[in-house]
PDB file of C-alpha atoms in Angstrom:
ATOM      1  CA  UNK V   1     192.392 137.149 111.991  1.00  0.00           C
ATOM      2  CA  UNK V   2     190.518 133.963 110.818  1.00  0.00           C
ATOM      3  CA  UNK V   3     187.243 133.351 113.005  1.00  0.00           C
ATOM      4  CA  UNK V   4     186.658 130.085 114.639  1.00  0.00           C
ATOM      5  CA  UNK V   5     184.519 127.801 113.115  1.00  0.00           C
ATOM      6  CA  UNK V   6     180.537 128.379 114.517  1.00  0.00           C
ATOM      7  CA  UNK V   7     179.658 125.562 116.447  1.00  0.00           C
ATOM      8  CA  UNK V   8     176.211 124.336 115.387  1.00  0.00           C
ATOM      9  CA  UNK V   9     174.428 121.443 117.522  1.00  0.00           C
ATOM     10  CA  UNK V  10     172.626 119.263 115.704  1.00  0.00           C
ATOM     11  CA  UNK V  11     169.440 117.646 118.030  1.00  0.00           C
ATOM     12  CA  UNK V  12     167.956 114.809 116.423  1.00  0.00           C
ATOM     13  CA  UNK V  13     164.332 114.984 118.508  1.00  0.00           C
ATOM     14  CA  UNK V  14     162.907 111.527 116.960  1.00  0.00           C
ATOM     15  CA  UNK V  15     162.739 108.177 118.062  1.00  0.00           C
ATOM     16  CA  UNK V  16     165.059 105.802 117.126  1.00  0.00           C
ATOM     17  CA  UNK V  17     162.228 102.926 116.814  1.00  0.00           C
ATOM     18  CA  UNK V  18     161.322 102.767 113.311  1.00  0.00           C
ATOM     19  CA  UNK V  19     163.332 103.645 110.059  1.00  0.00           C
ATOM     20  CA  UNK V  20     162.128 107.853 109.146  1.00  0.00           C
ATOM     21  CA  UNK V  21     163.569 109.377 111.875  1.00  0.00           C
ATOM     22  CA  UNK V  22     167.461 108.306 111.074  1.00  0.00           C
ATOM     23  CA  UNK V  23     166.778 108.464 107.517  1.00  0.00           C
ATOM     24  CA  UNK V  24     165.861 112.080 107.784  1.00  0.00           C
ATOM     25  CA  UNK V  25     168.561 112.977 110.185  1.00  0.00           C
ATOM     26  CA  UNK V  26     170.783 111.292 107.668  1.00  0.00           C
ATOM     27  CA  UNK V  27     169.667 112.901 104.950  1.00  0.00           C
ATOM     28  CA  UNK V  28     170.166 116.463 107.246  1.00  0.00           C
ATOM     29  CA  UNK V  29     173.240 115.741 108.281  1.00  0.00           C
ATOM     30  CA  UNK V  30     174.826 115.196 104.652  1.00  0.00           C
ATOM     31  CA  UNK V  31     173.708 118.548 103.624  1.00  0.00           C
ATOM     32  CA  UNK V  32     175.021 120.409 106.550  1.00  0.00           C
ATOM     33  CA  UNK V  33     178.462 118.568 106.907  1.00  0.00           C
ATOM     34  CA  UNK V  34     179.601 120.705 103.670  1.00  0.00           C
ATOM     35  CA  UNK V  35     178.736 123.812 105.012  1.00  0.00           C
ATOM     36  CA  UNK V  36     182.507 125.790 105.178  1.00  0.00           C
ATOM     37  CA  UNK V  37     182.960 127.428 108.312  1.00  0.00           C
ATOM     38  CA  UNK V  38     180.530 125.223 110.665  1.00  0.00           C
ATOM     39  CA  UNK V  39     181.341 122.469 112.745  1.00  0.00           C
ATOM     40  CA  UNK V  40     178.687 120.105 113.714  1.00  0.00           C
ATOM     41  CA  UNK V  41     177.982 118.835 117.126  1.00  0.00           C
ATOM     42  CA  UNK V  42     174.909 115.488 116.832  1.00  0.00           C
ATOM     43  CA  UNK V  43     172.967 115.107 120.149  1.00  0.00           C
ATOM     44  CA  UNK V  44     170.669 112.060 119.951  1.00  0.00           C
ATOM     45  CA  UNK V  45     168.045 112.694 122.128  1.00  0.00           C
ATOM     46  CA  UNK V  46     167.199 109.247 122.201  1.00  0.00           C
ATOM     47  CA  UNK V  47     170.834 108.320 123.229  1.00  0.00           C
ATOM     48  CA  UNK V  48     171.261 110.529 126.237  1.00  0.00           C
ATOM     49  CA  UNK V  49     170.927 109.696 129.942  1.00  0.00           C
ATOM     50  CA  UNK V  50     169.547 113.170 131.156  1.00  0.00           C
ATOM     51  CA  UNK V  51     169.465 112.083 134.775  1.00  0.00           C
ATOM     52  CA  UNK V  52     168.605 115.155 136.573  1.00  0.00           C
ATOM     53  CA  UNK V  53     169.824 117.219 133.722  1.00  0.00           C
ATOM     54  CA  UNK V  54     172.634 118.250 135.824  1.00  0.00           C
ATOM     55  CA  UNK V  55     175.729 116.182 134.586  1.00  0.00           C
ATOM     56  CA  UNK V  56     179.177 117.314 135.547  1.00  0.00           C
ATOM     57  CA  UNK V  57     181.114 115.791 132.955  1.00  0.00           C
ATOM     58  CA  UNK V  58     182.200 117.878 130.372  1.00  0.00           C
ATOM     59  CA  UNK V  59     180.238 115.718 127.810  1.00  0.00           C
ATOM     60  CA  UNK V  60     177.224 116.364 129.622  1.00  0.00           C
ATOM     61  CA  UNK V  61     174.161 117.699 127.653  1.00  0.00           C
ATOM     62  CA  UNK V  62     173.955 121.230 129.343  1.00  0.00           C
ATOM     63  CA  UNK V  63     177.801 121.651 128.632  1.00  0.00           C
ATOM     64  CA  UNK V  64     177.645 121.050 124.954  1.00  0.00           C
ATOM     65  CA  UNK V  65     174.028 123.277 124.817  1.00  0.00           C
ATOM     66  CA  UNK V  66     176.738 126.087 125.939  1.00  0.00           C
ATOM     67  CA  UNK V  67     179.300 125.397 123.845  1.00  0.00           C
ATOM     68  CA  UNK V  68     177.095 125.610 120.877  1.00  0.00           C
ATOM     69  CA  UNK V  69     176.758 128.867 118.749  1.00  0.00           C
ATOM     70  CA  UNK V  70     173.570 127.730 117.450  1.00  0.00           C
ATOM     71  CA  UNK V  71     170.967 124.761 116.861  1.00  0.00           C
ATOM     72  CA  UNK V  72     169.086 122.756 114.415  1.00  0.00           C
ATOM     73  CA  UNK V  73     166.353 120.631 115.943  1.00  0.00           C
ATOM     74  CA  UNK V  74     165.542 117.461 113.892  1.00  0.00           C
ATOM     75  CA  UNK V  75     161.846 116.795 114.868  1.00  0.00           C
ATOM     76  CA  UNK V  76     158.943 114.221 114.192  1.00  0.00           C
ATOM     77  CA  UNK V  77     155.351 115.240 114.668  1.00  0.00           C
ATOM     78  CA  UNK V  78     153.941 112.632 117.046  1.00  0.00           C
ATOM     79  CA  UNK V  79     149.872 113.294 117.972  1.00  0.00           C
ATOM     80  CA  UNK V  80     150.328 116.712 116.865  1.00  0.00           C
ATOM     81  CA  UNK V  81     153.416 118.043 118.830  1.00  0.00           C
ATOM     82  CA  UNK V  82     156.945 117.122 119.428  1.00  0.00           C
ATOM     83  CA  UNK V  83     158.102 114.185 121.401  1.00  0.00           C
ATOM     84  CA  UNK V  84     158.239 114.501 125.319  1.00  0.00           C
ATOM     85  CA  UNK V  85     162.030 113.076 125.394  1.00  0.00           C
ATOM     86  CA  UNK V  86     162.815 116.073 123.170  1.00  0.00           C
ATOM     87  CA  UNK V  87     160.933 118.433 125.606  1.00  0.00           C
ATOM     88  CA  UNK V  88     162.597 116.516 128.445  1.00  0.00           C
ATOM     89  CA  UNK V  89     166.088 117.150 126.755  1.00  0.00           C
ATOM     90  CA  UNK V  90     165.468 121.175 126.273  1.00  0.00           C
ATOM     91  CA  UNK V  91     164.406 121.303 130.021  1.00  0.00           C
ATOM     92  CA  UNK V  92     167.677 119.772 131.197  1.00  0.00           C
ATOM     93  CA  UNK V  93     169.779 123.548 130.173  1.00  0.00           C
ATOM     94  CA  UNK V  94     168.179 126.600 130.492  1.00  0.00           C
ATOM     95  CA  UNK V  95     170.609 129.521 130.665  1.00  0.00           C
ATOM     96  CA  UNK V  96     173.002 127.479 128.196  1.00  0.00           C
ATOM     97  CA  UNK V  97     170.205 127.864 125.288  1.00  0.00           C
ATOM     98  CA  UNK V  98     169.966 131.868 125.790  1.00  0.00           C
ATOM     99  CA  UNK V  99     170.765 134.374 123.160  1.00  0.00           C
ATOM    100  CA  UNK V 100     171.609 131.577 120.444  1.00  0.00           C
ATOM    101  CA  UNK V 101     169.395 130.820 117.151  1.00  0.00           C
ATOM    102  CA  UNK V 102     167.604 127.590 116.304  1.00  0.00           C
ATOM    103  CA  UNK V 103     166.570 126.112 112.750  1.00  0.00           C
ATOM    104  CA  UNK V 104     164.232 123.347 112.364  1.00  0.00           C
ATOM    105  CA  UNK V 105     163.905 120.315 110.300  1.00  0.00           C
ATOM    106  CA  UNK V 106     160.849 118.399 110.757  1.00  0.00           C
ATOM    107  CA  UNK V 107     159.038 115.532 109.527  1.00  0.00           C
ATOM    108  CA  UNK V 108     155.757 113.758 109.352  1.00  0.00           C
ATOM    109  CA  UNK V 109     152.149 112.831 107.859  1.00  0.00           C
ATOM    110  CA  UNK V 110     150.710 115.636 105.744  1.00  0.00           C
ATOM    111  CA  UNK V 111     151.507 118.387 107.945  1.00  0.00           C
ATOM    112  CA  UNK V 112     155.125 117.606 107.752  1.00  0.00           C
ATOM    113  CA  UNK V 113     156.042 118.315 111.435  1.00  0.00           C
ATOM    114  CA  UNK V 114     155.173 121.744 110.727  1.00  0.00           C
ATOM    115  CA  UNK V 115     152.695 121.494 114.342  1.00  0.00           C
ATOM    116  CA  UNK V 116     155.611 120.566 116.271  1.00  0.00           C
ATOM    117  CA  UNK V 117     157.730 122.886 115.217  1.00  0.00           C
ATOM    118  CA  UNK V 118     155.278 125.721 115.987  1.00  0.00           C
ATOM    119  CA  UNK V 119     155.195 124.163 119.835  1.00  0.00           C
ATOM    120  CA  UNK V 120     158.945 124.350 119.942  1.00  0.00           C
ATOM    121  CA  UNK V 121     159.204 127.843 118.630  1.00  0.00           C
ATOM    122  CA  UNK V 122     156.922 129.040 121.702  1.00  0.00           C
ATOM    123  CA  UNK V 123     159.374 126.836 123.853  1.00  0.00           C
ATOM    124  CA  UNK V 124     162.621 128.246 122.881  1.00  0.00           C
ATOM    125  CA  UNK V 125     161.114 132.095 123.027  1.00  0.00           C
ATOM    126  CA  UNK V 126     160.986 131.248 126.303  1.00  0.00           C
ATOM    127  CA  UNK V 127     164.520 130.318 126.658  1.00  0.00           C
ATOM    128  CA  UNK V 128     165.456 133.281 125.091  1.00  0.00           C
ATOM    129  CA  UNK V 129     166.223 131.842 121.601  1.00  0.00           C
ATOM    130  CA  UNK V 130     166.098 133.334 118.249  1.00  0.00           C
ATOM    131  CA  UNK V 131     164.231 131.093 115.818  1.00  0.00           C
ATOM    132  CA  UNK V 132     165.137 131.263 112.375  1.00  0.00           C
ATOM    133  CA  UNK V 133     162.145 131.982 110.311  1.00  0.00           C
ATOM    134  CA  UNK V 134     163.031 129.654 107.577  1.00  0.00           C
ATOM    135  CA  UNK V 135     162.353 125.644 108.336  1.00  0.00           C
ATOM    136  CA  UNK V 136     162.545 122.528 106.057  1.00  0.00           C
ATOM    137  CA  UNK V 137     159.598 120.338 106.701  1.00  0.00           C
ATOM    138  CA  UNK V 138     158.915 116.811 104.979  1.00  0.00           C
ATOM    139  CA  UNK V 139     155.416 115.656 104.650  1.00  0.00           C
ATOM    140  CA  UNK V 140     154.983 112.071 104.183  1.00  0.00           C
ATOM    141  CA  UNK V 141     158.389 111.498 104.512  1.00  0.00           C
ATOM    142  CA  UNK V 142     158.026 107.826 105.192  1.00  0.00           C
ATOM    143  CA  UNK V 143     157.437 107.879 101.539  1.00  0.00           C
ATOM    144  CA  UNK V 144     160.152 109.967 100.360  1.00  0.00           C
ATOM    145  CA  UNK V 145     163.158 107.715 101.031  1.00  0.00           C
ATOM    146  CA  UNK V 146     163.460 103.876  99.788  1.00  0.00           C
ATOM    147  CA  UNK V 147     164.522 100.904 102.153  1.00  0.00           C
ATOM    148  CA  UNK V 148     168.536 101.790 102.180  1.00  0.00           C
ATOM    149  CA  UNK V 149     167.608 105.612 103.260  1.00  0.00           C
ATOM    150  CA  UNK V 150     168.369 107.352  99.583  1.00  0.00           C
ATOM    151  CA  UNK V 151     165.563 109.358  98.505  1.00  0.00           C
ATOM    152  CA  UNK V 152     163.214 107.818  96.082  1.00  0.00           C
ATOM    153  CA  UNK V 153     162.102 111.337  94.392  1.00  0.00           C
ATOM    154  CA  UNK V 154     164.378 114.214  93.828  1.00  0.00           C
ATOM    155  CA  UNK V 155     164.158 116.616  97.102  1.00  0.00           C
ATOM    156  CA  UNK V 156     165.421 119.835  95.545  1.00  0.00           C
ATOM    157  CA  UNK V 157     162.720 121.961  97.199  1.00  0.00           C
ATOM    158  CA  UNK V 158     164.028 120.301 100.474  1.00  0.00           C
ATOM    159  CA  UNK V 159     167.274 120.805  99.699  1.00  0.00           C
ATOM    160  CA  UNK V 160     166.960 124.533  98.456  1.00  0.00           C
ATOM    161  CA  UNK V 161     165.301 124.927 102.125  1.00  0.00           C
ATOM    162  CA  UNK V 162     167.831 123.194 103.921  1.00  0.00           C
ATOM    163  CA  UNK V 163     170.724 125.748 101.835  1.00  0.00           C
ATOM    164  CA  UNK V 164     168.630 128.783 102.806  1.00  0.00           C
ATOM    165  CA  UNK V 165     167.739 128.014 106.403  1.00  0.00           C
ATOM    166  CA  UNK V 166     171.574 127.349 106.818  1.00  0.00           C
ATOM    167  CA  UNK V 167     172.306 130.937 105.667  1.00  0.00           C
ATOM    168  CA  UNK V 168     169.755 132.270 107.892  1.00  0.00           C
ATOM    169  CA  UNK V 169     171.051 130.021 110.809  1.00  0.00           C
ATOM    170  CA  UNK V 170     174.779 131.020 110.701  1.00  0.00           C
ATOM    171  CA  UNK V 171     174.034 134.782 110.072  1.00  0.00           C
ATOM    172  CA  UNK V 172     171.870 134.692 113.393  1.00  0.00           C
ATOM    173  CA  UNK V 173     174.925 132.719 115.036  1.00  0.00           C
ATOM    174  CA  UNK V 174     177.651 134.700 114.225  1.00  0.00           C
ATOM    175  CA  UNK V 175     175.703 137.672 114.716  1.00  0.00           C
ATOM    176  CA  UNK V 176     174.757 136.857 118.086  1.00  0.00           C
ATOM    177  CA  UNK V 177     178.324 134.941 119.279  1.00  0.00           C
ATOM    178  CA  UNK V 178     179.881 138.657 118.214  1.00  0.00           C
ATOM    179  CA  UNK V 179     177.100 140.077 120.556  1.00  0.00           C
ATOM    180  CA  UNK V 180     177.376 137.734 123.624  1.00  0.00           C
ATOM    181  CA  UNK V 181     181.207 138.473 123.012  1.00  0.00           C
ATOM    182  CA  UNK V 182     180.745 142.662 123.285  1.00  0.00           C
ATOM    183  CA  UNK V 183     177.839 142.223 126.167  1.00  0.00           C
ATOM    184  CA  UNK V 184     176.703 139.394 128.256  1.00  0.00           C
ATOM    185  CA  UNK V 185     172.921 138.615 127.972  1.00  0.00           C
ATOM    186  CA  UNK V 186     170.845 140.167 130.657  1.00  0.00           C
ATOM    187  CA  UNK V 187     169.315 136.591 131.553  1.00  0.00           C
TER     188      UNK V 187
END
């Protein structure tokens, strides 16, 4: 019996203004798209109309979060934290997040977005989400890509980190999907 593909929702938490966010997001999505056994659903926070966060259409944010087996959050770091619209999106769902894994791709200046990721780990812990230990961090990301969005230097270390992170995310997503099917999460 063939197992259904994992549905991994990639939440783009950056700002559409500027060049870095879309370039980093596209770079990550290009790598993740080749992962066998995974179907990607991309949610761009900048394009969401969250309203009260509880839309009723099947395409609403909470329903897309509920349909996911796991998540990757792509986030910049602004003022030592993650963007406000990303927090609004996270808060637009609650139980839909429970008992699923999340991984992170971050970018920014010298810290590469790591302070934003550390804050997000505590937010997701409150939502009963397991955070994957390995993350991808792009330090001084604005200098890593040329005007057309192509990397200006080899990003082998970052590409290796993507593969390791996805290996771990897939393991957690499969394990937690099986666990949820056997026994509903008591949250």
